């Protein structure tokens, strides 16, 4: 999630809406929507965007390479799954603590150090002589360093893109991330066959070095954010301060819970294989159906993020956030009627479209979190996000063994829809001030 403190006067949300009765004094100025071209024209954003795309593409390739490499060494599905699980564990355990580094030190410097260290460790992983236990340890630390890098980058982006540019830039990055992930997984197998797993890991090393060079060339140095009291507290105190900030204020709690709502609508992707087996009717093989199901929600997210960021006004995004959050879960309820593959794909794409509400939640988070504590807050939210996804997939998989995949997806939709409805009501009560700030920046 993203954040920027706006120091602008608040505008009243009240106005006479009867035609012909609006005076010039009370008539609202139209909100100006930022275009993608305006965002891409910002040099520092281009550097952050390019660096992220390079490293993300390399990471998708490395995940496939790592799975192939571990299985070829151990011939153990359990060992392969365990190493893959290491990619979820580090951010949950160490993310909240290490994310505070980006509030303590200059964020550009934190990003460069993380890129350099990850490149060094991937270079060691690309050596065939690296022992298997060392390989596992390196995987853990490579993923762990992603937490302070992501927090630094998330905290820096609102300083590069202000106001509505931030939301449109976030939408563009969301679209890019989804597209790169789909491309990376789709092309990963062919690339591994051509390069081999060790060369693929070396290529991932090169993407981190390329990311560091792009940041050096395109992102200017900024000093570390200063706290109001002028102190530089310990990492532990900063982590506790971030937790109090996030959970001690009602609006922030609501926004964080909006982000963690994904624990419900990620469940279908986690049980895509058994769902594909249930849908198989001989027309398509199960692996093909699985791929289509797993690509459905990301496709909807790309569509929703593009149109939500481009054609909806800044305040309109905040007003529609609760409805879109409910849209992420409502289509899943219809899986109870056991539609055919085409119907399931349409429902899951529609669910992905609703996921665009996360862009509005990010923008609102920017308005509420001070710059000095931004990275720690983002690190905490990101760790909770990963934990919610992991727990959701784990619970959904266990339930699918007893109830079947269609029933589990339906129950996830019902539970998520109820949670989203409650959050939407809470948000309606506390959104007025944030909407006024966004309108002030956009008119």
mmCIF file of C-alpha atoms in Angstrom, residues 27-411:
data_model
loop_
_atom_site.group_PDB
_atom_site.id
_atom_site.type_symbol
_atom_site.label_atom_id
_atom_site.label_comp_id
_atom_site.label_asym_id
_atom_site.label_seq_id
_atom_site.Cartn_x
_atom_site.Cartn_y
_atom_site.Cartn_z
ATOM 1 C CA UNK A 27 -19.892 24.878 -7.839
ATOM 2 C CA UNK A 28 -17.214 22.205 -7.655
ATOM 3 C CA UNK A 29 -14.357 22.330 -10.094
ATOM 4 C CA UNK A 30 -14.018 19.188 -12.190
ATOM 5 C CA UNK A 31 -11.393 16.734 -11.019
ATOM 6 C CA UNK A 32 -8.441 16.326 -13.336
ATOM 7 C CA UNK A 33 -7.508 12.713 -14.142
ATOM 8 C CA UNK A 34 -3.869 11.931 -14.754
ATOM 9 C CA UNK A 35 -2.984 10.001 -17.910
ATOM 10 C CA UNK A 36 -0.532 7.140 -18.187
ATOM 11 C CA UNK A 37 1.568 9.240 -20.546
ATOM 12 C CA UNK A 38 2.010 11.911 -17.862
ATOM 13 C CA UNK A 39 3.183 9.299 -15.362
ATOM 14 C CA UNK A 40 5.636 7.637 -17.754
ATOM 15 C CA UNK A 41 7.054 11.086 -18.560
ATOM 16 C CA UNK A 42 8.464 11.320 -15.000
ATOM 17 C CA UNK A 43 12.120 10.157 -15.286
ATOM 18 C CA UNK A 44 12.398 8.799 -11.741
ATOM 19 C CA UNK A 45 9.236 6.762 -12.138
ATOM 20 C CA UNK A 46 10.558 5.284 -15.375
ATOM 21 C CA UNK A 47 13.693 4.169 -13.536
ATOM 22 C CA UNK A 48 11.723 2.553 -10.700
ATOM 23 C CA UNK A 49 9.300 0.979 -13.160
ATOM 24 C CA UNK A 50 12.038 -0.456 -15.377
ATOM 25 C CA UNK A 51 14.088 -1.738 -12.458
ATOM 26 C CA UNK A 52 11.092 -3.466 -10.931
ATOM 27 C CA UNK A 53 10.112 -5.064 -14.237
ATOM 28 C CA UNK A 54 13.621 -6.405 -14.812
ATOM 29 C CA UNK A 55 14.019 -7.957 -11.379
ATOM 30 C CA UNK A 56 10.464 -9.352 -11.353
ATOM 31 C CA UNK A 57 10.950 -11.073 -14.705
ATOM 32 C CA UNK A 58 14.194 -12.573 -13.453
ATOM 33 C CA UNK A 59 12.472 -13.744 -10.264
ATOM 34 C CA UNK A 60 9.752 -15.593 -12.167
ATOM 35 C CA UNK A 61 12.411 -17.331 -14.220
ATOM 36 C CA UNK A 62 14.383 -18.138 -11.063
ATOM 37 C CA UNK A 63 11.357 -19.701 -9.341
ATOM 38 C CA UNK A 64 10.946 -22.180 -12.183
ATOM 39 C CA UNK A 65 14.697 -22.798 -12.287
ATOM 40 C CA UNK A 66 14.866 -23.342 -8.548
ATOM 41 C CA UNK A 67 12.050 -25.892 -8.610
ATOM 42 C CA UNK A 68 13.751 -27.797 -11.447
ATOM 43 C CA UNK A 69 17.124 -27.590 -9.744
ATOM 44 C CA UNK A 70 15.927 -28.822 -6.345
ATOM 45 C CA UNK A 71 13.950 -31.678 -7.844
ATOM 46 C CA UNK A 72 16.886 -32.747 -10.030
ATOM 47 C CA UNK A 73 19.155 -32.801 -6.964
ATOM 48 C CA UNK A 74 16.803 -34.503 -4.502
ATOM 49 C CA UNK A 75 14.134 -36.275 -6.617
ATOM 50 C CA UNK A 76 11.840 -35.317 -3.732
ATOM 51 C CA UNK A 77 8.516 -33.495 -4.250
ATOM 52 C CA UNK A 78 8.537 -32.646 -0.540
ATOM 53 C CA UNK A 79 11.962 -30.969 -0.744
ATOM 54 C CA UNK A 80 10.862 -29.073 -3.851
ATOM 55 C CA UNK A 81 7.703 -27.821 -2.120
ATOM 56 C CA UNK A 82 9.644 -26.970 1.043
ATOM 57 C CA UNK A 83 12.153 -24.810 -0.837
ATOM 58 C CA UNK A 84 9.286 -23.072 -2.642
ATOM 59 C CA UNK A 85 7.665 -22.422 0.757
ATOM 60 C CA UNK A 86 10.817 -20.550 1.750
ATOM 61 C CA UNK A 87 9.740 -17.786 -0.621
ATOM 62 C CA UNK A 88 6.739 -17.030 1.646
ATOM 63 C CA UNK A 89 8.277 -17.412 5.079
ATOM 64 C CA UNK A 90 10.997 -14.676 5.187
ATOM 65 C CA UNK A 91 8.744 -11.655 4.502
ATOM 66 C CA UNK A 92 6.275 -12.814 7.141
ATOM 67 C CA UNK A 93 8.947 -13.327 9.792
ATOM 68 C CA UNK A 94 11.443 -10.575 9.035
ATOM 69 C CA UNK A 95 9.521 -8.139 6.874
ATOM 70 C CA UNK A 96 8.082 -5.919 9.622
ATOM 71 C CA UNK A 97 11.483 -5.496 11.280
ATOM 72 C CA UNK A 98 13.681 -4.993 8.205
ATOM 73 C CA UNK A 99 11.170 -2.735 6.454
ATOM 74 C CA UNK A 100 12.000 -0.058 9.045
ATOM 75 C CA UNK A 101 15.463 0.277 7.502
ATOM 76 C CA UNK A 102 13.867 2.421 4.820
ATOM 77 C CA UNK A 103 12.651 4.854 7.482
ATOM 78 C CA UNK A 104 16.030 4.933 9.206
ATOM 79 C CA UNK A 105 18.329 5.335 6.170
ATOM 80 C CA UNK A 106 17.984 6.973 2.737
ATOM 81 C CA UNK A 107 15.587 4.849 0.736
ATOM 82 C CA UNK A 108 17.625 4.903 -2.474
ATOM 83 C CA UNK A 109 20.627 3.587 -0.559
ATOM 84 C CA UNK A 110 18.565 0.786 0.999
ATOM 85 C CA UNK A 111 17.365 -0.284 -2.443
ATOM 86 C CA UNK A 112 20.889 -0.315 -3.872
ATOM 87 C CA UNK A 113 22.301 -2.377 -1.007
ATOM 88 C CA UNK A 114 19.448 -4.880 -1.291
ATOM 89 C CA UNK A 115 19.976 -5.251 -5.039
ATOM 90 C CA UNK A 116 23.725 -5.676 -4.647
ATOM 91 C CA UNK A 117 23.457 -8.277 -1.871
ATOM 92 C CA UNK A 118 20.799 -10.260 -3.692
ATOM 93 C CA UNK A 119 22.869 -10.282 -6.863
ATOM 94 C CA UNK A 120 25.858 -11.589 -4.892
ATOM 95 C CA UNK A 121 23.835 -14.396 -3.309
ATOM 96 C CA UNK A 122 22.243 -15.391 -6.605
ATOM 97 C CA UNK A 123 25.704 -15.572 -8.139
ATOM 98 C CA UNK A 124 26.583 -18.115 -5.425
ATOM 99 C CA UNK A 125 23.351 -20.032 -6.090
ATOM 100 C CA UNK A 126 24.243 -20.239 -9.780
ATOM 101 C CA UNK A 127 27.409 -22.230 -8.980
ATOM 102 C CA UNK A 128 26.889 -26.006 -9.403
ATOM 103 C CA UNK A 129 29.195 -26.681 -6.435
ATOM 104 C CA UNK A 130 26.938 -24.887 -3.933
ATOM 105 C CA UNK A 131 25.725 -27.455 -1.358
ATOM 106 C CA UNK A 132 21.981 -27.969 -1.032
ATOM 107 C CA UNK A 133 21.696 -26.636 2.576
ATOM 108 C CA UNK A 134 23.607 -23.505 1.529
ATOM 109 C CA UNK A 135 21.279 -23.136 -1.449
ATOM 110 C CA UNK A 136 18.265 -23.207 0.873
ATOM 111 C CA UNK A 137 19.839 -20.610 3.172
ATOM 112 C CA UNK A 138 20.603 -18.339 0.218
ATOM 113 C CA UNK A 139 17.006 -18.617 -1.008
ATOM 114 C CA UNK A 140 15.799 -17.552 2.433
ATOM 115 C CA UNK A 141 18.028 -14.465 2.587
ATOM 116 C CA UNK A 142 17.401 -13.429 -1.021
ATOM 117 C CA UNK A 143 13.665 -13.349 -0.331
ATOM 118 C CA UNK A 144 14.204 -11.705 3.057
ATOM 119 C CA UNK A 145 16.058 -8.786 1.466
ATOM 120 C CA UNK A 146 13.064 -8.226 -0.759
ATOM 121 C CA UNK A 147 11.167 -6.869 2.277
ATOM 122 C CA UNK A 148 13.283 -3.737 2.895
ATOM 123 C CA UNK A 149 13.660 -3.182 -0.854
ATOM 124 C CA UNK A 150 9.899 -3.263 -1.434
ATOM 125 C CA UNK A 151 9.249 -1.078 1.608
ATOM 126 C CA UNK A 152 11.833 1.483 0.473
ATOM 127 C CA UNK A 153 10.438 1.520 -3.028
ATOM 128 C CA UNK A 154 6.828 1.811 -1.810
ATOM 129 C CA UNK A 155 7.780 4.659 0.524
ATOM 130 C CA UNK A 156 9.735 6.451 -2.210
ATOM 131 C CA UNK A 157 7.070 6.252 -4.912
ATOM 132 C CA UNK A 158 4.719 8.878 -3.372
ATOM 133 C CA UNK A 159 7.659 11.302 -3.318
ATOM 134 C CA UNK A 160 8.239 10.670 -7.028
ATOM 135 C CA UNK A 161 4.550 10.731 -8.015
ATOM 136 C CA UNK A 162 2.284 13.073 -6.083
ATOM 137 C CA UNK A 163 -1.483 13.237 -5.954
ATOM 138 C CA UNK A 164 -3.386 11.369 -8.653
ATOM 139 C CA UNK A 165 -0.156 10.530 -10.461
ATOM 140 C CA UNK A 166 0.606 8.133 -7.647
ATOM 141 C CA UNK A 167 -2.639 6.190 -8.164
ATOM 142 C CA UNK A 168 -2.203 6.027 -11.947
ATOM 143 C CA UNK A 169 1.440 5.024 -11.527
ATOM 144 C CA UNK A 170 0.390 2.281 -9.113
ATOM 145 C CA UNK A 171 -2.171 1.047 -11.643
ATOM 146 C CA UNK A 172 0.475 0.972 -14.354
ATOM 147 C CA UNK A 173 2.828 -0.979 -12.123
ATOM 148 C CA UNK A 174 0.038 -3.379 -11.181
ATOM 149 C CA UNK A 175 -0.676 -4.070 -14.852
ATOM 150 C CA UNK A 176 3.045 -4.505 -15.529
ATOM 151 C CA UNK A 177 3.530 -6.852 -12.577
ATOM 152 C CA UNK A 178 0.660 -9.100 -13.620
ATOM 153 C CA UNK A 179 1.821 -9.157 -17.241
ATOM 154 C CA UNK A 180 5.433 -9.898 -16.266
ATOM 155 C CA UNK A 181 4.358 -12.695 -13.940
ATOM 156 C CA UNK A 182 2.259 -14.342 -16.618
ATOM 157 C CA UNK A 183 5.063 -13.951 -19.169
ATOM 158 C CA UNK A 184 7.705 -15.196 -16.744
ATOM 159 C CA UNK A 185 5.842 -18.365 -15.811
ATOM 160 C CA UNK A 186 4.751 -19.040 -19.395
ATOM 161 C CA UNK A 187 8.248 -18.623 -20.849
ATOM 162 C CA UNK A 188 10.074 -20.013 -17.831
ATOM 163 C CA UNK A 189 9.918 -23.657 -18.855
ATOM 164 C CA UNK A 190 11.184 -22.987 -22.362
ATOM 165 C CA UNK A 191 13.973 -20.762 -21.049
ATOM 166 C CA UNK A 192 15.085 -23.389 -18.529
ATOM 167 C CA UNK A 193 15.149 -26.004 -21.277
ATOM 168 C CA UNK A 194 17.371 -23.758 -23.371
ATOM 169 C CA UNK A 195 19.614 -22.281 -20.662
ATOM 170 C CA UNK A 196 19.553 -24.791 -17.845
ATOM 171 C CA UNK A 197 18.697 -23.923 -14.227
ATOM 172 C CA UNK A 198 22.128 -22.572 -13.291
ATOM 173 C CA UNK A 199 22.274 -20.116 -16.186
ATOM 174 C CA UNK A 200 18.734 -19.038 -15.364
ATOM 175 C CA UNK A 201 19.813 -18.208 -11.800
ATOM 176 C CA UNK A 202 22.766 -16.292 -13.221
ATOM 177 C CA UNK A 203 20.330 -14.351 -15.383
ATOM 178 C CA UNK A 204 18.333 -13.440 -12.283
ATOM 179 C CA UNK A 205 21.583 -12.191 -10.740
ATOM 180 C CA UNK A 206 22.055 -9.966 -13.793
ATOM 181 C CA UNK A 207 18.551 -8.511 -13.419
ATOM 182 C CA UNK A 208 19.348 -7.343 -9.877
ATOM 183 C CA UNK A 209 22.551 -5.712 -11.093
ATOM 184 C CA UNK A 210 20.589 -4.069 -13.906
ATOM 185 C CA UNK A 211 18.007 -2.827 -11.423
ATOM 186 C CA UNK A 212 20.759 -1.290 -9.277
ATOM 187 C CA UNK A 213 22.294 0.468 -12.293
ATOM 188 C CA UNK A 214 18.924 1.869 -13.338
ATOM 189 C CA UNK A 215 18.310 3.197 -9.823
ATOM 190 C CA UNK A 216 21.774 4.792 -9.685
ATOM 191 C CA UNK A 217 21.233 6.479 -13.045
ATOM 192 C CA UNK A 218 17.584 7.466 -12.750
ATOM 193 C CA UNK A 219 16.652 8.024 -9.069
ATOM 194 C CA UNK A 220 18.092 10.995 -7.235
ATOM 195 C CA UNK A 221 19.422 10.804 -3.704
ATOM 196 C CA UNK A 222 17.116 11.912 -0.893
ATOM 197 C CA UNK A 223 18.076 12.094 2.783
ATOM 198 C CA UNK A 224 16.560 9.747 5.311
ATOM 199 C CA UNK A 225 13.080 10.880 6.434
ATOM 200 C CA UNK A 226 13.176 12.917 9.610
ATOM 201 C CA UNK A 227 10.900 12.228 12.533
ATOM 202 C CA UNK A 228 9.106 15.112 14.185
ATOM 203 C CA UNK A 229 11.111 14.617 17.387
ATOM 204 C CA UNK A 230 14.409 14.517 15.471
ATOM 205 C CA UNK A 231 15.386 11.169 17.005
ATOM 206 C CA UNK A 232 16.590 8.012 15.260
ATOM 207 C CA UNK A 233 15.080 5.166 17.324
ATOM 208 C CA UNK A 234 16.143 1.528 17.232
ATOM 209 C CA UNK A 235 14.744 -0.883 14.652
ATOM 210 C CA UNK A 236 12.621 -2.588 17.300
ATOM 211 C CA UNK A 237 11.113 0.712 18.443
ATOM 212 C CA UNK A 238 10.407 1.677 14.849
ATOM 213 C CA UNK A 239 8.653 -1.645 14.263
ATOM 214 C CA UNK A 240 6.494 -1.175 17.367
ATOM 215 C CA UNK A 241 5.805 2.412 16.358
ATOM 216 C CA UNK A 242 4.693 1.245 12.911
ATOM 217 C CA UNK A 243 2.357 -1.341 14.467
ATOM 218 C CA UNK A 244 0.815 1.278 16.771
ATOM 219 C CA UNK A 245 0.420 3.637 13.838
ATOM 220 C CA UNK A 246 -1.290 1.082 11.617
ATOM 221 C CA UNK A 247 -3.585 -0.484 14.214
ATOM 222 C CA UNK A 248 -4.088 2.469 16.533
ATOM 223 C CA UNK A 249 -6.179 4.547 14.142
ATOM 224 C CA UNK A 250 -9.567 3.474 12.861
ATOM 225 C CA UNK A 251 -9.166 4.520 9.246
ATOM 226 C CA UNK A 252 -5.809 2.809 8.911
ATOM 227 C CA UNK A 253 -7.144 -0.371 10.492
ATOM 228 C CA UNK A 254 -9.977 -0.393 7.966
ATOM 229 C CA UNK A 255 -7.614 0.151 5.040
ATOM 230 C CA UNK A 256 -5.279 -2.596 6.232
ATOM 231 C CA UNK A 257 -8.198 -5.011 6.522
ATOM 232 C CA UNK A 258 -9.221 -4.066 2.978
ATOM 233 C CA UNK A 259 -5.763 -5.145 1.839
ATOM 234 C CA UNK A 260 -5.881 -8.390 3.819
ATOM 235 C CA UNK A 261 -9.279 -9.212 2.319
ATOM 236 C CA UNK A 262 -7.319 -10.982 -0.429
ATOM 237 C CA UNK A 263 -7.035 -13.948 1.935
ATOM 238 C CA UNK A 264 -10.557 -14.867 0.787
ATOM 239 C CA UNK A 265 -10.387 -14.322 -2.956
ATOM 240 C CA UNK A 266 -6.940 -15.904 -3.354
ATOM 241 C CA UNK A 267 -8.368 -19.295 -2.320
ATOM 242 C CA UNK A 268 -9.609 -20.223 -5.842
ATOM 243 C CA UNK A 269 -6.090 -19.897 -7.250
ATOM 244 C CA UNK A 270 -4.738 -22.085 -4.437
ATOM 245 C CA UNK A 271 -7.092 -24.959 -5.309
ATOM 246 C CA UNK A 272 -7.045 -24.470 -9.097
ATOM 247 C CA UNK A 273 -5.720 -27.981 -9.754
ATOM 248 C CA UNK A 274 -8.539 -29.904 -8.018
ATOM 249 C CA UNK A 275 -11.047 -27.435 -9.460
ATOM 250 C CA UNK A 276 -9.644 -28.119 -12.941
ATOM 251 C CA UNK A 277 -9.965 -31.855 -12.348
ATOM 252 C CA UNK A 278 -13.618 -31.351 -11.379
ATOM 253 C CA UNK A 279 -14.240 -29.311 -14.539
ATOM 254 C CA UNK A 280 -12.425 -31.648 -16.934
ATOM 255 C CA UNK A 281 -14.801 -33.118 -19.516
ATOM 256 C CA UNK A 282 -12.334 -34.464 -22.059
ATOM 257 C CA UNK A 283 -12.122 -31.350 -24.217
ATOM 258 C CA UNK A 284 -8.963 -29.993 -22.580
ATOM 259 C CA UNK A 285 -6.339 -31.684 -20.407
ATOM 260 C CA UNK A 286 -6.305 -30.828 -16.694
ATOM 261 C CA UNK A 287 -2.991 -28.887 -16.844
ATOM 262 C CA UNK A 288 -4.404 -26.603 -19.547
ATOM 263 C CA UNK A 289 -7.566 -25.971 -17.520
ATOM 264 C CA UNK A 290 -5.426 -25.284 -14.458
ATOM 265 C CA UNK A 291 -3.413 -22.680 -16.363
ATOM 266 C CA UNK A 292 -6.586 -20.989 -17.610
ATOM 267 C CA UNK A 293 -8.048 -20.853 -14.105
ATOM 268 C CA UNK A 294 -4.863 -19.448 -12.571
ATOM 269 C CA UNK A 295 -4.632 -16.794 -15.289
ATOM 270 C CA UNK A 296 -8.271 -15.683 -14.944
ATOM 271 C CA UNK A 297 -7.991 -13.470 -11.853
ATOM 272 C CA UNK A 298 -4.707 -11.800 -12.890
ATOM 273 C CA UNK A 299 -6.308 -11.042 -16.264
ATOM 274 C CA UNK A 300 -9.261 -9.401 -14.551
ATOM 275 C CA UNK A 301 -6.912 -7.453 -12.286
ATOM 276 C CA UNK A 302 -5.041 -6.084 -15.302
ATOM 277 C CA UNK A 303 -8.308 -4.976 -16.921
ATOM 278 C CA UNK A 304 -9.700 -3.474 -13.731
ATOM 279 C CA UNK A 305 -6.512 -1.656 -12.781
ATOM 280 C CA UNK A 306 -6.179 -0.124 -16.247
ATOM 281 C CA UNK A 307 -9.717 1.244 -16.479
ATOM 282 C CA UNK A 308 -10.014 2.136 -12.792
ATOM 283 C CA UNK A 309 -6.790 4.128 -12.893
ATOM 284 C CA UNK A 310 -7.470 5.795 -16.234
ATOM 285 C CA UNK A 311 -11.189 6.611 -16.361
ATOM 286 C CA UNK A 312 -12.406 7.001 -12.758
ATOM 287 C CA UNK A 313 -11.913 10.289 -10.909
ATOM 288 C CA UNK A 314 -9.671 10.313 -7.811
ATOM 289 C CA UNK A 315 -12.558 10.805 -5.385
ATOM 290 C CA UNK A 316 -14.721 8.368 -7.337
ATOM 291 C CA UNK A 317 -12.159 5.626 -6.698
ATOM 292 C CA UNK A 318 -12.411 6.201 -2.969
ATOM 293 C CA UNK A 319 -16.206 6.213 -3.053
ATOM 294 C CA UNK A 320 -16.353 3.024 -5.092
ATOM 295 C CA UNK A 321 -13.745 1.155 -3.073
ATOM 296 C CA UNK A 322 -16.232 -0.735 -0.901
ATOM 297 C CA UNK A 323 -18.358 -1.819 -3.861
ATOM 298 C CA UNK A 324 -15.334 -3.092 -5.758
ATOM 299 C CA UNK A 325 -14.115 -4.969 -2.694
ATOM 300 C CA UNK A 326 -17.463 -6.762 -2.580
ATOM 301 C CA UNK A 327 -17.141 -7.463 -6.305
ATOM 302 C CA UNK A 328 -13.963 -9.450 -5.672
ATOM 303 C CA UNK A 329 -15.949 -12.007 -3.679
ATOM 304 C CA UNK A 330 -19.518 -11.847 -4.979
ATOM 305 C CA UNK A 331 -18.887 -13.702 -8.293
ATOM 306 C CA UNK A 332 -17.293 -16.589 -6.393
ATOM 307 C CA UNK A 333 -20.627 -17.259 -4.650
ATOM 308 C CA UNK A 334 -22.121 -18.242 -8.032
ATOM 309 C CA UNK A 335 -19.741 -21.175 -8.280
ATOM 310 C CA UNK A 336 -22.317 -22.997 -6.139
ATOM 311 C CA UNK A 337 -24.356 -23.632 -9.313
ATOM 312 C CA UNK A 338 -21.356 -25.504 -10.807
ATOM 313 C CA UNK A 339 -21.095 -23.603 -14.113
ATOM 314 C CA UNK A 340 -18.982 -25.008 -16.972
ATOM 315 C CA UNK A 341 -15.403 -23.925 -17.579
ATOM 316 C CA UNK A 342 -16.405 -20.855 -19.593
ATOM 317 C CA UNK A 343 -18.693 -19.663 -16.815
ATOM 318 C CA UNK A 344 -16.086 -20.220 -14.115
ATOM 319 C CA UNK A 345 -13.495 -18.275 -16.112
ATOM 320 C CA UNK A 346 -15.915 -15.376 -16.582
ATOM 321 C CA UNK A 347 -16.716 -15.300 -12.857
ATOM 322 C CA UNK A 348 -13.066 -15.395 -11.843
ATOM 323 C CA UNK A 349 -12.123 -12.663 -14.333
ATOM 324 C CA UNK A 350 -14.920 -10.501 -12.905
ATOM 325 C CA UNK A 351 -13.586 -11.169 -9.411
ATOM 326 C CA UNK A 352 -10.155 -10.013 -10.567
ATOM 327 C CA UNK A 353 -11.647 -6.792 -11.949
ATOM 328 C CA UNK A 354 -12.925 -5.966 -8.481
ATOM 329 C CA UNK A 355 -9.380 -6.255 -7.150
ATOM 330 C CA UNK A 356 -8.729 -2.779 -8.556
ATOM 331 C CA UNK A 357 -10.068 -1.449 -5.244
ATOM 332 C CA UNK A 358 -6.572 -2.021 -3.867
ATOM 333 C CA UNK A 359 -5.406 1.027 -5.853
ATOM 334 C CA UNK A 360 -7.864 3.245 -3.982
ATOM 335 C CA UNK A 361 -6.857 1.666 -0.674
ATOM 336 C CA UNK A 362 -3.227 2.463 -1.467
ATOM 337 C CA UNK A 363 -4.063 6.091 -2.210
ATOM 338 C CA UNK A 364 -6.025 6.437 1.018
ATOM 339 C CA UNK A 365 -3.179 4.860 2.968
ATOM 340 C CA UNK A 366 -0.849 7.510 1.532
ATOM 341 C CA UNK A 367 -3.072 10.235 2.917
ATOM 342 C CA UNK A 368 -3.044 8.794 6.436
ATOM 343 C CA UNK A 369 0.550 7.655 7.061
ATOM 344 C CA UNK A 370 3.298 10.214 7.776
ATOM 345 C CA UNK A 371 6.371 10.002 5.556
ATOM 346 C CA UNK A 372 8.702 9.267 8.480
ATOM 347 C CA UNK A 373 6.924 5.994 9.292
ATOM 348 C CA UNK A 374 5.828 5.014 5.813
ATOM 349 C CA UNK A 375 8.249 2.150 5.149
ATOM 350 C CA UNK A 376 7.655 0.393 8.481
ATOM 351 C CA UNK A 377 3.887 0.642 7.978
ATOM 352 C CA UNK A 378 4.139 -0.759 4.476
ATOM 353 C CA UNK A 379 6.376 -3.593 5.605
ATOM 354 C CA UNK A 380 3.896 -4.587 8.288
ATOM 355 C CA UNK A 381 0.963 -4.512 5.888
ATOM 356 C CA UNK A 382 2.878 -6.494 3.269
ATOM 357 C CA UNK A 383 3.818 -9.196 5.767
ATOM 358 C CA UNK A 384 0.207 -9.490 6.860
ATOM 359 C CA UNK A 385 -0.838 -9.642 3.208
ATOM 360 C CA UNK A 386 1.436 -12.619 2.556
ATOM 361 C CA UNK A 387 0.303 -14.302 5.768
ATOM 362 C CA UNK A 388 -3.362 -13.834 4.798
ATOM 363 C CA UNK A 389 -2.708 -15.368 1.395
ATOM 364 C CA UNK A 390 -0.797 -18.307 2.838
ATOM 365 C CA UNK A 391 -3.385 -19.046 5.520
ATOM 366 C CA UNK A 392 -6.231 -18.688 3.027
ATOM 367 C CA UNK A 393 -4.661 -21.131 0.579
ATOM 368 C CA UNK A 394 -3.812 -23.582 3.376
ATOM 369 C CA UNK A 395 -7.330 -23.535 4.847
ATOM 370 C CA UNK A 396 -8.904 -23.711 1.394
ATOM 371 C CA UNK A 397 -6.807 -26.714 0.421
ATOM 372 C CA UNK A 398 -7.664 -28.571 3.622
ATOM 373 C CA UNK A 399 -11.370 -27.811 3.223
ATOM 374 C CA UNK A 400 -11.371 -28.837 -0.453
ATOM 375 C CA UNK A 401 -10.349 -32.363 0.513
ATOM 376 C CA UNK A 402 -13.564 -32.749 2.511
ATOM 377 C CA UNK A 403 -16.071 -30.517 0.729
ATOM 378 C CA UNK A 404 -14.849 -30.346 -2.856
ATOM 379 C CA UNK A 405 -13.385 -27.304 -4.678
ATOM 380 C CA UNK A 406 -16.681 -25.797 -5.843
ATOM 381 C CA UNK A 407 -18.089 -25.690 -2.313
ATOM 382 C CA UNK A 408 -14.888 -24.189 -0.907
ATOM 383 C CA UNK A 409 -14.797 -21.417 -3.527
ATOM 384 C CA UNK A 410 -18.461 -20.658 -2.781
ATOM 385 C CA UNK A 411 -17.836 -20.501 0.967
#
